[in-house]
PDB file of C-alpha atoms in Angstrom:
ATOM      1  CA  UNK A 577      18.533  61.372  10.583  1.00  0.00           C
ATOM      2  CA  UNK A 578      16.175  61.371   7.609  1.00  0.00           C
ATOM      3  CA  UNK A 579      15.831  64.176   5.162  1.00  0.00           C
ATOM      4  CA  UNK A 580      13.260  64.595   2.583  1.00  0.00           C
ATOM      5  CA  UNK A 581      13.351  67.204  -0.460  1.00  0.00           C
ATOM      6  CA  UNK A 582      10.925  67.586  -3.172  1.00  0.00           C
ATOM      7  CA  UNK A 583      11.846  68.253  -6.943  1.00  0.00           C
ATOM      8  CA  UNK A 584       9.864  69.584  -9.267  1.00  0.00           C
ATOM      9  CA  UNK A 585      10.990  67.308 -12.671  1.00  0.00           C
ATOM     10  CA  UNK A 586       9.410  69.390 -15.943  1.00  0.00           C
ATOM     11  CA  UNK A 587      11.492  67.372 -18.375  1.00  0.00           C
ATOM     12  CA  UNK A 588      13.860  64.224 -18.347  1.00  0.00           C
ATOM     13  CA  UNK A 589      17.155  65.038 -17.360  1.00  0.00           C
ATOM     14  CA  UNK A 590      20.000  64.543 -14.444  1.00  0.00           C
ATOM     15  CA  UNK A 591      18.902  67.272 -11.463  1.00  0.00           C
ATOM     16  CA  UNK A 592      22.230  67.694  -9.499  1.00  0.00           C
ATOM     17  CA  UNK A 593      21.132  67.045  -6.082  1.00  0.00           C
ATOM     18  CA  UNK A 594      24.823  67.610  -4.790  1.00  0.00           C
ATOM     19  CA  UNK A 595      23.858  70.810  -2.064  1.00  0.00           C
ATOM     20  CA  UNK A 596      20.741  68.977  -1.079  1.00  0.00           C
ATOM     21  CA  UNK A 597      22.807  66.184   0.250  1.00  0.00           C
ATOM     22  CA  UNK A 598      25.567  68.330   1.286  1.00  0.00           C
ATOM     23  CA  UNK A 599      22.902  70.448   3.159  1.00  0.00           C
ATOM     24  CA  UNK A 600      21.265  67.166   5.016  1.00  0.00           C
ATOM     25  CA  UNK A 601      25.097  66.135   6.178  1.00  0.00           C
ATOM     26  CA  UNK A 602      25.543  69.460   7.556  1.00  0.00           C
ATOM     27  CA  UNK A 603      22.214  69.254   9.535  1.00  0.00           C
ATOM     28  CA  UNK A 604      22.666  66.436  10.742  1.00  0.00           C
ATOM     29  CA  UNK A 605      26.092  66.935  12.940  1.00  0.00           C
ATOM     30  CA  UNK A 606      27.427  64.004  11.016  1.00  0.00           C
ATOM     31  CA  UNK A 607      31.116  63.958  11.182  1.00  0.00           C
ATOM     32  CA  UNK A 608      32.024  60.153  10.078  1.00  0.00           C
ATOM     33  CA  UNK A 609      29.791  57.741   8.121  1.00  0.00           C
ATOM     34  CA  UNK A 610      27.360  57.362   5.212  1.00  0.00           C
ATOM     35  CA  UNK A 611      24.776  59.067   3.821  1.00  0.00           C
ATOM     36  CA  UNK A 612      21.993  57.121   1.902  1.00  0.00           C
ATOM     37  CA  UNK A 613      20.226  58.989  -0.879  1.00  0.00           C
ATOM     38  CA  UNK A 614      17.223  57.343  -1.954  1.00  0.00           C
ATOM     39  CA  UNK A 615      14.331  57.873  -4.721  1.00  0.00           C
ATOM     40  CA  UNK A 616      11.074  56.333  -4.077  1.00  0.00           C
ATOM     41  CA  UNK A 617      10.007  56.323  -7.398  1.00  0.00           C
ATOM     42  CA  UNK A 618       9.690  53.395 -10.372  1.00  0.00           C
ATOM     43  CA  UNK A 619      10.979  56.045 -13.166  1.00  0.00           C
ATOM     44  CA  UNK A 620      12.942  57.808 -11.915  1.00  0.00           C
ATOM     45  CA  UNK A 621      16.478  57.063 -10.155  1.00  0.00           C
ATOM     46  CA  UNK A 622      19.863  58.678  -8.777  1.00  0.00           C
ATOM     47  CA  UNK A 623      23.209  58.438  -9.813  1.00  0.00           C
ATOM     48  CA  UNK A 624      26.598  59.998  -9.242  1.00  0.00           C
ATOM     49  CA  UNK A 625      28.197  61.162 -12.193  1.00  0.00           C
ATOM     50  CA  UNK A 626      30.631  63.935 -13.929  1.00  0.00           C
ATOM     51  CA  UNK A 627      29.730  67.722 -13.059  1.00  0.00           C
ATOM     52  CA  UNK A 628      31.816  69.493 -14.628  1.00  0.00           C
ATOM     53  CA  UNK A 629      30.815  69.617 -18.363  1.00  0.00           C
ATOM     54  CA  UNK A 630      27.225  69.412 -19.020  1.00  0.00           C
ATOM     55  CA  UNK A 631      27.799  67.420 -22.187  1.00  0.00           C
ATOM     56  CA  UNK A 632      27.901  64.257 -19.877  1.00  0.00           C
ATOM     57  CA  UNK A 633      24.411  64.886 -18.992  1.00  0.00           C
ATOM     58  CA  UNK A 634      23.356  65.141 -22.322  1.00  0.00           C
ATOM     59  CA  UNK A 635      25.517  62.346 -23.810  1.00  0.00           C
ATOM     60  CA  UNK A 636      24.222  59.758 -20.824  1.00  0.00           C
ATOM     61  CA  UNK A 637      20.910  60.629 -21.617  1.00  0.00           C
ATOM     62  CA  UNK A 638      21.339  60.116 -25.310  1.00  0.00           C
ATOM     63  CA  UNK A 639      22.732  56.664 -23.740  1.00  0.00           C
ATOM     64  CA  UNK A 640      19.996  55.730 -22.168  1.00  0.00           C
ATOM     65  CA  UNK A 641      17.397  56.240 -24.630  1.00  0.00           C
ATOM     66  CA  UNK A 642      19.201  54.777 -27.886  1.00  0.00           C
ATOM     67  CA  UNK A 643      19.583  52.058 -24.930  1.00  0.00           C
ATOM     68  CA  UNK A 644      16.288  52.115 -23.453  1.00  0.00           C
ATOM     69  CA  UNK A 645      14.056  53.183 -26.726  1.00  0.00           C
ATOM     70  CA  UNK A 646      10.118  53.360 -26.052  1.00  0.00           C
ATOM     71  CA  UNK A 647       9.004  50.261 -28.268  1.00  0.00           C
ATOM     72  CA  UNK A 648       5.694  49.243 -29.716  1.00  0.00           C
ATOM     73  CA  UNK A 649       5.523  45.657 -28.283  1.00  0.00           C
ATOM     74  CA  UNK A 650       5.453  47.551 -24.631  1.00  0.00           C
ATOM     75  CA  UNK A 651       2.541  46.109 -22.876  1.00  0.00           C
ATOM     76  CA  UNK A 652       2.424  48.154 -19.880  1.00  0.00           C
ATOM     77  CA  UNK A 653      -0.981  50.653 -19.729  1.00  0.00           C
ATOM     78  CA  UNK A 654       0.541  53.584 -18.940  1.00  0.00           C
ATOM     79  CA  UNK A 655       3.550  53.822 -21.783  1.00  0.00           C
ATOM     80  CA  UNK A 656       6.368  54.549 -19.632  1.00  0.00           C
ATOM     81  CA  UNK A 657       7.969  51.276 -20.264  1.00  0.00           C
ATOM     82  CA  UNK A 658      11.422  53.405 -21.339  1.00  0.00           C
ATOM     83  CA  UNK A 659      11.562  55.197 -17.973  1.00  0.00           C
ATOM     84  CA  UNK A 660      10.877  51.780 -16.143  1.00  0.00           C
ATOM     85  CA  UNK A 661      14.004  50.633 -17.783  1.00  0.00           C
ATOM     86  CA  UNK A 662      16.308  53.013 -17.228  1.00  0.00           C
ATOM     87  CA  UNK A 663      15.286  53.946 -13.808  1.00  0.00           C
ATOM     88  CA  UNK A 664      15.971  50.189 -13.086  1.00  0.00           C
ATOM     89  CA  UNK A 665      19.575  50.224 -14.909  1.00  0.00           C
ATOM     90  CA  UNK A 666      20.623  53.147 -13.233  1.00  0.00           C
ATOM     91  CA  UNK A 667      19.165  52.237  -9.792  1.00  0.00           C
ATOM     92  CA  UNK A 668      17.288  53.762  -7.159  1.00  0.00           C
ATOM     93  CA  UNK A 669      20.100  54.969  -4.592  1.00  0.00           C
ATOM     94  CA  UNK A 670      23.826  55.487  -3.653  1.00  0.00           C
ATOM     95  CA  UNK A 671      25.600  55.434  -0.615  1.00  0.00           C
ATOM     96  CA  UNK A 672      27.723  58.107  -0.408  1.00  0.00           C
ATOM     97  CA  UNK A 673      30.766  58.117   2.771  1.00  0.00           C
ATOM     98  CA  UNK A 674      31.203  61.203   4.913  1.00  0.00           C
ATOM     99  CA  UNK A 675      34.379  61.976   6.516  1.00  0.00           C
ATOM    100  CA  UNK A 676      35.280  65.396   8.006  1.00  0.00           C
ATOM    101  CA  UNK A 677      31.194  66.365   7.831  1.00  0.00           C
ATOM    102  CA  UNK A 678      31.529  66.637   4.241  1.00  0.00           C
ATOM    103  CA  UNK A 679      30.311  64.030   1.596  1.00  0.00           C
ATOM    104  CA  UNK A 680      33.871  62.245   0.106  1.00  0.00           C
ATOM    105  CA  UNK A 681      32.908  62.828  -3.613  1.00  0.00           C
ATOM    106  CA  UNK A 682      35.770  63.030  -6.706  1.00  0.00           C
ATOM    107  CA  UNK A 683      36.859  66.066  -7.796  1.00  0.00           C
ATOM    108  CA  UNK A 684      34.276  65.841 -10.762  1.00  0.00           C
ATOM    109  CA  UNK A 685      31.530  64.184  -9.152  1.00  0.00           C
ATOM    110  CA  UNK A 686      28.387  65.205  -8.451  1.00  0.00           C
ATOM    111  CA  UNK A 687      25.019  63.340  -7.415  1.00  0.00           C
ATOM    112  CA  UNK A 688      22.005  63.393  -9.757  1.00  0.00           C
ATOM    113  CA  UNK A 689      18.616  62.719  -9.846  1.00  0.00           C
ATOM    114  CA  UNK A 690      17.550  61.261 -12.401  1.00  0.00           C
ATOM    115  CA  UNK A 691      13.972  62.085 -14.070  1.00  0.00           C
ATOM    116  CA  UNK A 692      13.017  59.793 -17.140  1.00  0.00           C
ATOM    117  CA  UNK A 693       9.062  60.050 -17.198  1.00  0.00           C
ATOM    118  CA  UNK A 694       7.913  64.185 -16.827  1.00  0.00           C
ATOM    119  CA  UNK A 695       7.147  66.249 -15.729  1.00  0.00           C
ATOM    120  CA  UNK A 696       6.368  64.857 -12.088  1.00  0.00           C
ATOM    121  CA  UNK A 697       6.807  66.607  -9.063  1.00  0.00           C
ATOM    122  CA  UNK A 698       9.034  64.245  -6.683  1.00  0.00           C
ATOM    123  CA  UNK A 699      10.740  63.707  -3.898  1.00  0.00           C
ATOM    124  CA  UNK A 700      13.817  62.240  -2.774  1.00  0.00           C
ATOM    125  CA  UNK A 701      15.595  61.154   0.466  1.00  0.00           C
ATOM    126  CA  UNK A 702      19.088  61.382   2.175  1.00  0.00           C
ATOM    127  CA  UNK A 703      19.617  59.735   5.467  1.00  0.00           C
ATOM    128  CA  UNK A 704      22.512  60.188   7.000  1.00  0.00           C
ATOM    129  CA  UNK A 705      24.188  57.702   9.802  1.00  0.00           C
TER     130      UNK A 705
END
């Protein structure tokens, strides 16, 4: 089954997506097997990552961007040669197993979206097998 949700993305940052894709599981009956979240977007990407302290958020974006700084020598017209970056180094989905009908994340994991080029309104999708 496929699942779509929109997200409204007003500034870059890591959305936790986490009930989304627990919600989709639980629609679809699932019991045993993967779920697929995917972000059709060129800046913008998901990830699984630390929940717990909020600091990790902040520190990976701090990451990225001393990482992925916007440069003058960019040629691309629109100027979101940064966010093409680190959309690309994070990547674009995750696979994510299900056992028991509920995702089979770490204690401290949760699963982001990943903005890097707002505010856009986007959508993402979870499909679940």
């Amino acid at each position: 089954m496929l699942f779509e949700y929109p997200l409204s993305a007003q500034r870059e940052d890591f959305y936790n997506i986490t009930a989304q894709v627990k919600d989709a599981i639980s629609k679809s009956g699932v019991t045993s097997g993967v779920a697929v979240v995917f972000c059709a977007h060129t800046t913008a990407g998901i990830t699984i990552n630390e929940n717990a302290d909020p600091d990790v958020v902040h520190d990976l974006l701090l990451g990225l961007s001393k990482a992925f700084p916007d440069r003058p020598e960019f040629r691309h017209d629109e100027g979101n040669s940064a966010a093409h970056l680190k959309a690309s180094a994070v990547g674009f989905s995750e696979t994510i197993i299900i056992e028991n009908g509920k995702p089979l994340l770490g204690t401290w994991q949760g699963i982001y979206f990943c903005e890097f080029d707002p505010p856009r309104n986007r959508k993402f999708y979870v499909k679940v097998m």
